[in-house]
CSV table of C-alpha atoms and ligand atoms in Angstrom, one decimal:
chain,number,residue,atom,x,y,z
A,1,MET,CA,106.9,98.5,125.3
A,2,SER,CA,107.8,95.1,126.6
A,3,ASP,CA,108.0,92.2,124.2
A,4,THR,CA,106.0,90.0,126.6
A,5,LEU,CA,102.8,91.9,127.1
A,6,PRO,CA,100.6,89.0,128.3
A,7,ALA,CA,97.4,90.5,126.8
A,8,LEU,CA,98.7,90.2,123.2
A,9,ARG,CA,100.6,86.7,123.4
A,10,GLY,CA,99.0,84.0,121.5
A,11,LEU,CA,97.1,86.5,119.3
A,12,ARG,CA,96.3,85.2,115.9
A,13,CYS,CA,97.5,87.2,113.0
A,14,ASP,CA,97.3,86.6,109.3
A,15,VAL,CA,99.6,88.3,106.8
A,16,PHE,CA,98.5,88.3,103.3
A,17,CYS,CA,101.3,88.9,100.6
A,18,ARG,CA,101.2,89.1,96.9
A,19,VAL,CA,104.6,89.0,95.2
A,20,ILE,CA,104.7,91.7,92.5
A,21,ASP,CA,108.2,91.0,91.3
A,22,ASN,CA,111.6,90.4,92.8
A,23,PHE,CA,112.1,89.4,96.3
A,24,GLY,CA,111.2,92.5,98.6
A,25,ASP,CA,107.4,91.6,99.1
A,26,ALA,CA,108.3,88.3,100.3
A,27,GLY,CA,111.5,89.4,102.0
A,28,VAL,CA,109.6,92.3,104.1
A,29,CYS,CA,106.8,90.0,105.0
A,30,TRP,CA,108.8,87.0,106.1
A,31,ARG,CA,110.9,89.3,108.3
A,32,LEU,CA,107.6,90.7,109.9
A,33,VAL,CA,106.0,87.2,110.6
A,34,ARG,CA,109.2,85.9,112.1
A,35,GLU,CA,109.4,89.0,114.5
A,36,LEU,CA,105.6,88.7,115.5
A,37,ARG,CA,106.1,85.0,116.0
A,38,LEU,CA,109.4,84.8,117.8
A,39,ARG,CA,109.3,87.9,119.7
A,40,TYR,CA,105.7,88.4,120.7
A,41,GLY,CA,104.5,84.9,120.6
A,42,TRP,CA,101.7,85.7,118.2
A,43,ARG,CA,100.2,82.6,116.2
A,44,VAL,CA,101.0,83.8,112.8
A,45,ARG,CA,100.3,82.7,109.2
A,46,ILE,CA,101.6,84.0,106.1
A,47,ILE,CA,99.3,83.7,103.1
A,48,ILE,CA,101.6,84.2,100.0
A,49,ASP,CA,100.9,83.7,96.2
A,50,ASP,CA,104.6,82.9,95.4
A,51,LEU,CA,106.0,80.1,97.4
A,52,ASP,CA,109.1,79.8,95.0
A,53,THR,CA,110.1,83.3,95.8
A,54,LEU,CA,109.8,82.9,99.5
A,55,ALA,CA,111.7,79.6,99.4
A,56,ARG,CA,114.6,81.5,97.9
A,57,LEU,CA,115.2,83.6,100.8
A,58,ALA,CA,113.9,81.2,103.5
A,59,PRO,CA,115.2,77.8,102.3
A,60,GLN,CA,113.4,76.0,105.1
A,61,VAL,CA,110.1,76.7,102.9
A,62,ARG,CA,109.0,74.0,100.6
A,63,PRO,CA,107.4,75.4,97.4
A,64,GLY,CA,105.4,72.4,96.6
A,65,LEU,CA,103.3,72.5,99.8
A,66,ALA,CA,99.9,74.4,99.8
A,67,ILE,CA,100.1,74.4,103.6
A,68,GLN,CA,103.3,74.1,105.8
A,69,HIS,CA,104.8,75.0,109.1
A,70,ALA,CA,108.3,76.6,109.6
A,71,GLU,CA,109.9,78.3,112.5
A,72,GLY,CA,106.7,78.2,114.3
A,73,ILE,CA,104.9,80.1,111.4
A,74,ASP,CA,102.0,78.6,109.3
A,75,ILE,CA,102.5,79.2,105.6
A,76,ALA,CA,99.6,78.9,103.1
A,77,ARG,CA,99.9,79.3,99.4
A,78,TRP,CA,97.3,82.0,98.4
A,79,SER,CA,95.0,80.1,96.2
A,80,ASP,CA,91.5,81.6,95.9
A,81,PRO,CA,89.3,80.5,97.7
A,82,LEU,CA,91.1,80.3,101.0
A,83,PRO,CA,90.7,77.4,103.4
A,84,PRO,CA,87.4,78.0,105.3
A,85,ASP,CA,88.6,79.1,108.8
A,86,ALA,CA,87.8,82.1,111.1
A,87,PRO,CA,89.6,85.3,110.3
A,88,ALA,CA,92.5,86.2,112.5
A,89,ASP,CA,92.5,88.7,115.5
A,90,VAL,CA,95.0,90.8,113.4
A,91,VAL,CA,94.9,90.9,109.5
A,92,ILE,CA,97.8,92.5,107.8
A,93,GLU,CA,97.5,93.4,104.1
A,94,ALA,CA,100.9,93.8,102.8
A,95,PHE,CA,101.5,96.4,100.1
A,96,ALA,CA,97.7,97.0,99.5
A,97,CYS,CA,97.5,93.4,98.1
A,98,GLU,CA,93.6,93.3,98.4
A,99,ILE,CA,92.5,90.3,100.7
A,100,PRO,CA,89.9,88.0,99.2
A,101,PRO,CA,86.2,89.5,99.6
A,102,ALA,CA,85.1,86.3,101.3
A,103,TYR,CA,87.6,86.7,104.0
A,104,ALA,CA,86.8,90.4,104.5
A,105,GLU,CA,83.1,89.4,104.7
A,106,ALA,CA,84.0,86.8,107.4
A,107,MET,CA,86.0,89.5,109.3
A,108,ALA,CA,82.9,91.7,109.3
A,109,ARG,CA,80.9,89.0,110.8
A,110,ARG,CA,83.4,88.4,113.6
A,111,SER,CA,83.0,89.8,117.1
A,112,PRO,CA,85.1,91.6,118.1
A,113,VAL,CA,86.1,92.6,114.5
A,114,PRO,CA,89.7,92.1,113.7
A,115,HIS,CA,92.3,94.7,113.6
A,116,TRP,CA,92.9,95.4,109.9
A,117,ILE,CA,96.2,96.9,108.9
A,118,ASN,CA,97.4,98.0,105.3
A,119,LEU,CA,101.3,97.7,105.5
A,120,GLU,CA,102.5,100.2,103.0
A,121,TYR,CA,105.9,100.5,101.0
A,122,LEU,CA,108.8,102.2,102.8
A,123,SER,CA,109.4,106.0,101.8
A,124,ALA,CA,111.3,108.9,103.5
A,125,GLU,CA,108.9,111.4,102.0
A,126,SER,CA,107.3,113.9,104.6
A,127,TRP,CA,103.6,113.0,103.6
A,128,VAL,CA,104.1,109.5,105.1
A,129,GLU,CA,104.2,111.0,108.6
A,130,GLU,CA,100.7,112.6,108.0
A,131,CYS,CA,99.2,109.3,106.6
A,132,HIS,CA,100.7,106.9,109.0
A,133,GLY,CA,97.9,105.4,111.3
A,134,LEU,CA,95.1,107.1,109.5
A,135,LEU,CA,91.8,105.1,108.7
A,136,SER,CA,91.6,103.9,105.3
A,137,PRO,CA,87.8,104.5,104.3
A,138,GLN,CA,86.0,101.2,103.5
A,139,PRO,CA,82.7,101.9,101.8
A,140,HIS,CA,79.8,99.7,102.7
A,141,SER,CA,81.7,97.9,105.5
A,142,THR,CA,81.8,98.3,109.4
A,143,LEU,CA,85.4,97.1,109.2
A,144,LYS,CA,88.2,99.7,110.1
A,145,LYS,CA,91.3,99.4,108.0
A,146,TYR,CA,94.4,101.4,109.0
A,147,PHE,CA,97.2,102.8,106.8
A,148,TYR,CA,100.6,101.6,108.5
A,149,PHE,CA,103.7,103.1,107.0
A,150,PRO,CA,107.3,102.2,107.8
A,151,GLY,CA,109.6,105.1,108.0
A,152,PHE,CA,112.7,106.8,109.4
A,153,THR,CA,110.9,109.1,112.1
A,154,PRO,CA,109.1,108.5,115.3
A,155,GLN,CA,105.9,109.8,113.4
A,156,THR,CA,105.9,106.6,111.3
A,157,GLY,CA,105.8,102.8,112.0
A,158,GLY,CA,109.8,102.7,112.0
A,159,LEU,CA,111.9,99.9,110.3
A,160,LEU,CA,112.0,96.3,110.5
A,161,ARG,CA,114.8,95.2,113.0
A,162,GLU,CA,115.2,92.1,114.9
A,163,LYS,CA,115.7,92.6,118.8
A,164,GLY,CA,119.3,91.1,118.9
A,165,LEU,CA,120.5,92.6,115.5
A,166,PHE,CA,122.8,95.2,116.9
A,167,SER,CA,124.5,92.7,119.2
A,168,GLU,CA,124.8,90.2,116.4
A,169,ARG,CA,126.4,92.7,114.1
A,170,ALA,CA,128.8,93.8,116.9
A,171,ALA,CA,129.8,90.1,117.4
A,172,PHE,CA,130.7,89.7,113.7
A,173,ASP,CA,134.4,90.1,114.2
A,174,GLU,CA,137.5,89.2,112.0
A,175,GLN,CA,137.2,85.5,112.8
A,176,ALA,CA,133.4,85.4,111.9
A,177,ARG,CA,134.2,87.4,108.8
A,178,ALA,CA,137.0,84.9,107.7
A,179,GLU,CA,134.6,82.0,108.4
A,180,PHE,CA,131.8,83.7,106.4
A,181,TRP,CA,134.3,84.2,103.3
A,182,ASP,CA,135.3,80.6,103.8
A,183,SER,CA,131.8,79.4,103.8
A,184,LEU,CA,131.3,80.9,100.4
A,185,GLY,CA,134.6,79.5,99.1
A,186,ILE,CA,135.9,83.2,98.7
A,187,ALA,CA,139.3,84.2,99.8
A,188,ALA,CA,139.2,86.8,102.4
A,189,PRO,CA,140.2,90.3,101.2
A,190,THR,CA,143.8,91.4,101.1
A,191,ALA,CA,144.7,94.3,103.3
A,192,ASP,CA,144.7,96.8,100.4
A,193,GLU,CA,141.6,95.3,98.7
A,194,LEU,CA,138.1,97.0,98.6
A,195,ARG,CA,135.5,94.3,99.0
A,196,ILE,CA,132.1,95.3,97.6
A,197,SER,CA,128.7,93.5,97.3
A,198,LEU,CA,126.6,94.1,94.3
A,199,PHE,CA,122.8,93.7,94.4
A,200,CYS,CA,121.1,95.8,91.6
A,201,TYR,CA,118.5,96.0,88.9
A,202,GLU,CA,119.4,96.5,85.2
A,203,ASN,CA,121.9,99.3,85.5
A,204,ASN,CA,123.6,101.2,82.6
A,205,ALA,CA,126.1,102.6,85.2
A,206,LEU,CA,127.4,99.2,86.1
A,207,PRO,CA,129.6,98.7,83.0
A,208,VAL,CA,131.1,102.0,83.8
A,209,MET,CA,131.8,100.9,87.3
A,210,LEU,CA,133.4,97.6,86.1
A,211,ASN,CA,135.7,99.4,83.7
A,212,GLU,CA,136.6,101.9,86.5
A,213,TRP,CA,137.5,99.1,89.0
A,214,ALA,CA,139.3,97.1,86.3
A,215,THR,CA,141.6,100.0,85.2
A,216,GLY,CA,142.1,101.5,88.6
A,217,ASN,CA,145.4,100.9,90.6
A,218,LYS,CA,143.6,99.6,93.8
A,219,PRO,CA,142.5,96.0,93.9
A,220,ILE,CA,138.7,95.6,93.9
A,221,GLY,CA,136.7,92.4,94.9
A,222,VAL,CA,133.2,92.3,93.8
A,223,VAL,CA,130.8,89.8,95.2
A,224,ALA,CA,128.1,89.6,92.4
A,225,THR,CA,124.6,88.4,93.9
A,226,SER,CA,122.8,85.8,92.0
A,227,GLY,CA,120.4,87.1,89.3
A,228,LEU,CA,120.5,90.5,87.5
A,229,ALA,CA,123.8,91.5,89.1
A,230,ALA,CA,125.7,88.3,88.0
A,231,ARG,CA,124.1,88.5,84.5
A,232,GLN,CA,125.3,92.0,83.8
A,233,VAL,CA,128.8,91.2,85.1
A,234,GLU,CA,128.7,88.1,82.8
A,235,SER,CA,127.9,90.3,79.8
A,236,TRP,CA,130.7,92.7,80.5
A,237,PHE,CA,133.3,89.9,80.8
A,238,GLY,CA,131.7,87.8,78.0
A,239,GLU,CA,131.9,84.9,80.2
A,240,GLN,CA,129.7,82.9,82.7
A,241,LEU,CA,129.9,83.6,86.4
A,242,PRO,CA,128.3,80.5,88.1
A,243,GLU,CA,128.6,80.5,92.0
A,244,ARG,CA,131.9,79.8,93.4
A,245,ARG,CA,133.5,81.0,90.0
A,246,VAL,CA,136.0,83.9,89.8
A,247,LEU,CA,136.4,86.3,86.9
A,248,ARG,CA,139.4,88.7,86.7
A,249,ARG,CA,140.4,91.7,84.6
A,250,GLY,CA,143.1,94.2,85.6
A,251,SER,CA,142.5,95.3,89.2
A,252,LEU,CA,139.1,93.7,89.3
A,253,THR,CA,138.1,90.3,90.7
A,254,VAL,CA,134.4,89.3,90.8
A,255,TYR,CA,133.2,86.3,92.6
A,256,GLY,CA,129.9,84.5,91.8
A,257,ILE,CA,127.8,83.3,94.8
A,258,PRO,CA,124.4,81.5,95.2
A,259,PHE,CA,121.4,83.2,96.4
A,260,LEU,CA,121.9,83.4,100.2
A,261,SER,CA,119.2,83.1,103.0
A,262,GLN,CA,118.4,86.4,104.5
A,263,ALA,CA,120.7,85.7,107.3
A,264,GLY,CA,123.5,84.9,105.1
A,265,TYR,CA,122.8,88.2,102.9
A,266,ASP,CA,123.0,90.1,106.0
A,267,ARG,CA,126.5,88.8,106.8
A,268,LEU,CA,127.5,89.6,103.2
A,269,LEU,CA,126.6,93.2,104.0
A,270,TRP,CA,128.5,93.1,107.2
A,271,ALA,CA,131.5,91.7,105.7
A,272,CYS,CA,131.8,93.9,102.8
A,273,ASP,CA,133.5,97.5,102.8
A,274,ILE,CA,130.9,98.9,100.5
A,275,ASN,CA,127.3,97.7,99.6
A,276,PHE,CA,125.4,98.3,96.3
A,277,VAL,CA,121.8,97.5,97.3
A,278,ARG,CA,118.3,98.0,95.9
A,279,GLY,CA,114.6,98.1,96.5
A,280,GLU,CA,113.4,98.2,100.0
A,281,ASP,CA,114.5,95.3,102.3
A,282,SER,CA,118.2,95.2,101.3
A,283,PHE,CA,118.3,99.1,101.4
A,284,VAL,CA,117.2,98.7,105.1
A,285,ARG,CA,119.5,96.0,105.9
A,286,ALA,CA,122.5,98.0,104.5
A,287,GLN,CA,121.7,100.7,106.9
A,288,TRP,CA,121.7,98.2,109.8
A,289,ALA,CA,124.8,96.8,108.6
A,290,GLN,CA,126.5,100.2,109.2
A,291,GLN,CA,128.8,100.0,106.1
A,292,PRO,CA,128.7,102.6,103.4
A,293,PHE,CA,126.2,101.8,100.8
A,294,ILE,CA,124.7,102.9,97.5
A,295,TRP,CA,121.1,102.4,96.7
A,296,GLN,CA,119.4,101.7,93.5
A,297,ILE,CA,115.7,102.5,94.1
A,298,TYR,CA,113.1,100.5,92.5
A,299,PRO,CA,112.3,102.4,89.3
A,300,GLN,CA,108.7,103.9,89.0
A,301,ALA,CA,106.9,105.4,86.1
A,302,GLU,CA,107.4,109.2,85.3
A,303,GLU,CA,110.6,108.9,87.4
A,304,ALA,CA,108.5,109.2,90.5
A,305,HIS,CA,111.1,107.3,92.5
A,306,PHE,CA,113.5,110.2,92.3
A,307,ALA,CA,111.3,112.1,94.8
A,308,LYS,CA,111.7,109.1,97.2
A,309,LEU,CA,115.4,108.8,96.5
A,310,GLY,CA,115.7,112.6,97.2
A,311,ALA,CA,113.6,112.5,100.4
A,312,PHE,CA,115.9,109.7,101.8
A,313,LEU,CA,119.1,111.6,100.8
A,314,ASN,CA,117.7,114.8,102.6
A,315,ARG,CA,117.2,112.8,105.7
A,316,PHE,CA,120.3,110.7,105.6
A,317,LEU,CA,122.8,113.4,104.6
A,318,GLY,CA,121.2,116.1,106.9
A,319,SER,CA,124.2,116.2,109.2
A,320,TYR,CA,126.8,114.9,106.9
A,321,PRO,CA,129.7,117.3,106.2
A,322,ASP,CA,130.0,116.7,102.4
A,323,PRO,CA,126.5,115.7,101.2
A,324,ARG,CA,127.0,116.7,97.5
A,325,SER,CA,129.4,114.0,96.8
A,326,ILE,CA,127.4,111.3,98.2
A,327,ARG,CA,124.1,112.6,96.6
A,328,GLU,CA,125.9,112.7,93.3
A,329,CYS,CA,127.0,109.1,93.6
A,330,PHE,CA,123.6,108.0,94.5
A,331,LEU,CA,121.9,109.9,91.6
A,332,ALA,CA,124.6,108.7,89.1
A,333,TRP,CA,124.0,105.0,90.3
A,334,ASN,CA,120.2,105.7,89.4
A,335,GLY,CA,121.0,107.1,86.0
A,336,LYS,CA,121.5,110.8,86.5
A,337,GLY,CA,125.1,111.9,86.5
A,338,LYS,CA,128.7,110.9,86.1
A,339,MET,CA,129.3,107.6,87.8
A,340,ALA,CA,133.1,107.2,87.6
A,341,GLU,CA,133.8,110.6,89.0
A,342,SER,CA,131.4,110.6,91.8
A,343,TRP,CA,132.5,107.0,92.8
A,344,ARG,CA,136.0,108.1,93.2
A,345,LYS,CA,134.8,110.8,95.7
A,346,PHE,CA,132.6,108.4,97.4
A,347,ALA,CA,135.3,106.0,97.8
A,348,GLU,CA,137.6,108.6,99.1
A,349,ASN,CA,134.9,109.5,101.9
A,350,ARG,CA,134.4,105.9,102.8
A,351,GLN,CA,135.7,106.1,106.3
A,352,LEU,CA,133.9,109.1,107.2
A,353,LEU,CA,130.7,107.8,105.6
A,354,GLY,CA,131.2,104.7,107.6
A,355,GLN,CA,131.2,106.6,110.9
A,356,HIS,CA,128.2,108.7,109.7
A,357,GLY,CA,126.3,105.4,109.1
A,358,LYS,CA,126.9,104.2,112.6
A,359,VAL,CA,125.4,107.4,114.1
A,360,TRP,CA,122.6,107.0,111.5
A,361,ALA,CA,121.8,103.5,112.6
A,362,ARG,CA,121.6,104.5,116.2
A,363,GLN,CA,119.3,107.4,115.5
A,364,LEU,CA,117.1,105.1,113.5
A,365,ASP,CA,117.1,102.7,116.4
A,366,GLN,CA,115.4,105.5,118.5
A,367,THR,CA,112.3,105.5,116.5
A,368,GLY,CA,111.5,102.0,117.6
A,369,ASP,CA,111.4,99.0,115.4
A,370,LEU,CA,108.4,98.2,113.1
A,371,ALA,CA,107.1,95.0,114.8
A,372,ASN,CA,107.3,96.6,118.3
A,373,ASN,CA,105.6,99.8,116.9
A,374,LEU,CA,102.9,97.7,115.1
A,375,VAL,CA,102.2,95.6,118.4
A,376,SER,CA,101.8,98.8,120.2
A,377,PHE,CA,99.5,100.1,117.5
A,378,VAL,CA,97.3,97.1,117.6
A,379,ARG,CA,97.1,97.3,121.4
A,380,GLY,CA,96.2,100.9,121.2
A,381,ASN,CA,93.3,100.6,118.6
B,1,LIG,O1,114.2,92.1,95.3
B,1,LIG,P1,113.8,93.6,95.5
B,1,LIG,O2,114.2,94.4,94.2
B,1,LIG,O3,112.4,93.8,95.9
B,1,LIG,C1,111.6,95.0,95.4
B,1,LIG,C2,111.4,95.8,96.5
B,1,LIG,O4,111.0,95.4,97.6
B,1,LIG,C3,110.6,97.0,96.0
B,1,LIG,O5,110.3,97.8,97.1
B,1,LIG,C4,109.2,96.4,95.6
B,1,LIG,O6,108.3,97.4,95.1
B,1,LIG,C5,109.4,95.4,94.7
B,1,LIG,O7,110.2,94.3,95.0
B,1,LIG,C6,108.1,94.8,94.3
B,1,LIG,O8,114.7,94.2,96.6
B,1,LIG,P2,114.7,94.1,98.1
B,1,LIG,O9,113.5,95.0,98.7
B,1,LIG,O10,116.0,94.6,98.7
B,1,LIG,O11,114.4,92.6,98.5
B,1,LIG,C7,115.4,91.7,98.4
B,1,LIG,C8,115.2,90.5,99.3
B,1,LIG,O12,116.1,89.5,99.0
B,1,LIG,C9,115.7,91.1,100.8
B,1,LIG,O13,115.0,90.5,101.9
B,1,LIG,C10,117.0,90.5,100.9
B,1,LIG,C11,116.8,89.2,100.2
B,1,LIG,N1,118.0,88.6,99.6
B,1,LIG,C12,118.3,87.2,100.2
B,1,LIG,O14,117.7,86.8,101.1
B,1,LIG,N2,119.6,86.6,99.6
B,1,LIG,C13,120.3,87.2,98.7
B,1,LIG,O15,121.2,86.6,98.2
B,1,LIG,C14,119.8,88.5,98.1
B,1,LIG,C15,120.7,89.1,97.1
B,1,LIG,C16,118.8,89.1,98.7
């Protein structure tokens, strides 16, 4: 579908976002509102309860302002009650965050009633395909709310991907890579060095990997992202790792960096040979980066996250010649298995996995991107 459908340009859209924890809620919503504004010309407002988190990944946002405007997007701090203004044409409730009752009542009084979408968390599980696009029953209301599931197949809402991402990624050549490392004050990797980015939750397998990397015979450069990754590296070294600081032990060198903008973090994923990612948005960005990656899934009660992890690996490794070695490494990084051994096999398979990742990214691209699919969904309902 064309990006410039006249019928939809100028549409007003409110995106509600509650930050549960970490960065993904804000990260996904900010990516979505930028797409709807910059690509489809919608008049977009993000209503978010945690501007500090948003400002970390979108530095142009100022946490102290209740109302502001950045990149053509209105940004409002979600403080009940909301500023009294008419509900938008399209209302997106991110991750079932429950919009204010007064806003929903105003929606019901509006004619025509707004499109109301519940944007769900990403999962590769097959039930998502049956639920995507279904009506979410609203007792005592004339409003219709729809489930909208991101996903990996054409029967889902697809994945967030900016229109020019593939060409930007392709243009990231050796010169751009060298400039990127220079911008971080980090030496470009030597020819025999394996450069790794590390973004993770608390992870008992990390000390095992740090020891593996330090005692191995190959130079390993780890870029530890600000926060949990850097903290765990510090406790292993017994030393602080502020940004622009380097810690060394044996064959291992670890670089401290600041929290980057989303665009900066994308470039880190593009510049590294292997990326350790987590949650939802960095997990998707690693797939678009087309470099081998290992995913620490967001832990859930009763180990429910292993069903999600398994469902993704089944899809991702469907056509891969040696799925077992990759699956074992993902499981070990998520606390189930022998990390050092499965890592060695993963690293040996790095080139083959890189080629597989390129084919996978192109395959994902066929499902259409989430913003485009969502605009079509609104147009069709
Ligand atoms: O931060 P996360 O663990 O967020 C999680 C997940 O979204 C999870 O699904 C959700 O249930 C939970 O929050 C509440 O991981 P995620 O999803 O990768 O989001 C991180 C965001 O931060 C992503 O947009 C990338 C961005 N980022 C930067 O912009 N700069 C950085 O330096 C880093 C490390 C990340």
